Amino acid sequence: MSDGLIKMWFALGAMGLMFLSVMTIMLSRYKLKGVLKWITAILAYSMMIIAGIVILFVVFSGPVNG
């Protein structure tokens, strides 16, 4: 696989992680209560931070030759 294709898959995975994070945040805010609400919220925000770091890495790593 070329470097560009690998970067594309990482970016796609990060976008999927962001989507999953948003769905989990909505679940924790509107459907859950108590300790489970806090656990899912922490998990969701952690996924959002990881996805943001991956996207920053992909964007700032520059263009790919070839």
XYZ file of C-alpha atoms in Angstrom:
66
model
C 0.000 0.000 0.000
C 1.227 3.481 -0.778
C 1.766 6.144 1.863
C -1.143 8.187 0.541
C -3.521 5.244 0.822
C -2.406 4.516 4.383
C -2.984 8.165 5.330
C -6.428 7.986 3.739
C -7.378 4.946 5.841
C -6.107 6.608 9.027
C -8.154 9.724 8.266
C -11.229 7.643 7.469
C -10.817 5.728 10.730
C -10.492 8.993 12.648
C -13.677 10.332 11.056
C -15.471 7.108 12.009
C -14.161 7.492 15.553
C -15.492 11.065 15.642
C -18.907 9.881 14.463
C -18.944 7.142 17.100
C -17.881 9.688 19.692
C -20.733 12.056 18.823
C -23.269 9.216 19.017
C -21.867 8.146 22.400
C -21.980 11.717 23.717
C -25.624 12.008 22.693
C -26.367 8.659 24.334
C -24.705 9.687 27.581
C -26.431 13.073 27.706
C -29.994 12.084 26.868
C -30.491 8.393 27.663
C -28.224 7.373 30.537
C -28.105 8.315 34.212
C -25.706 7.927 37.080
C -22.271 6.379 36.880
C -22.855 4.889 33.429
C -23.470 8.399 32.095
C -20.072 9.569 33.322
C -18.247 6.479 32.055
C -19.674 6.792 28.549
C -19.011 10.538 28.498
C -15.358 10.040 29.457
C -15.025 7.308 26.834
C -16.656 9.509 24.188
C -14.485 12.534 24.875
C -11.388 10.325 24.891
C -12.330 8.988 21.456
C -12.855 12.557 20.222
C -9.421 13.637 21.458
C -7.712 10.608 19.876
C -9.495 11.207 16.569
C -8.467 14.868 16.634
C -4.826 13.958 17.228
C -4.901 11.469 14.333
C -6.460 14.041 12.001
C -3.860 16.639 13.028
C -1.104 14.131 12.314
C -2.533 13.308 8.877
C -3.051 16.944 7.917
C 0.278 18.287 9.154
C 2.391 15.392 7.869
C 2.267 17.046 4.469
C 1.664 15.804 0.951
C 2.782 12.360 -0.201
C 5.162 11.875 -3.113
C 3.942 9.598 -5.865
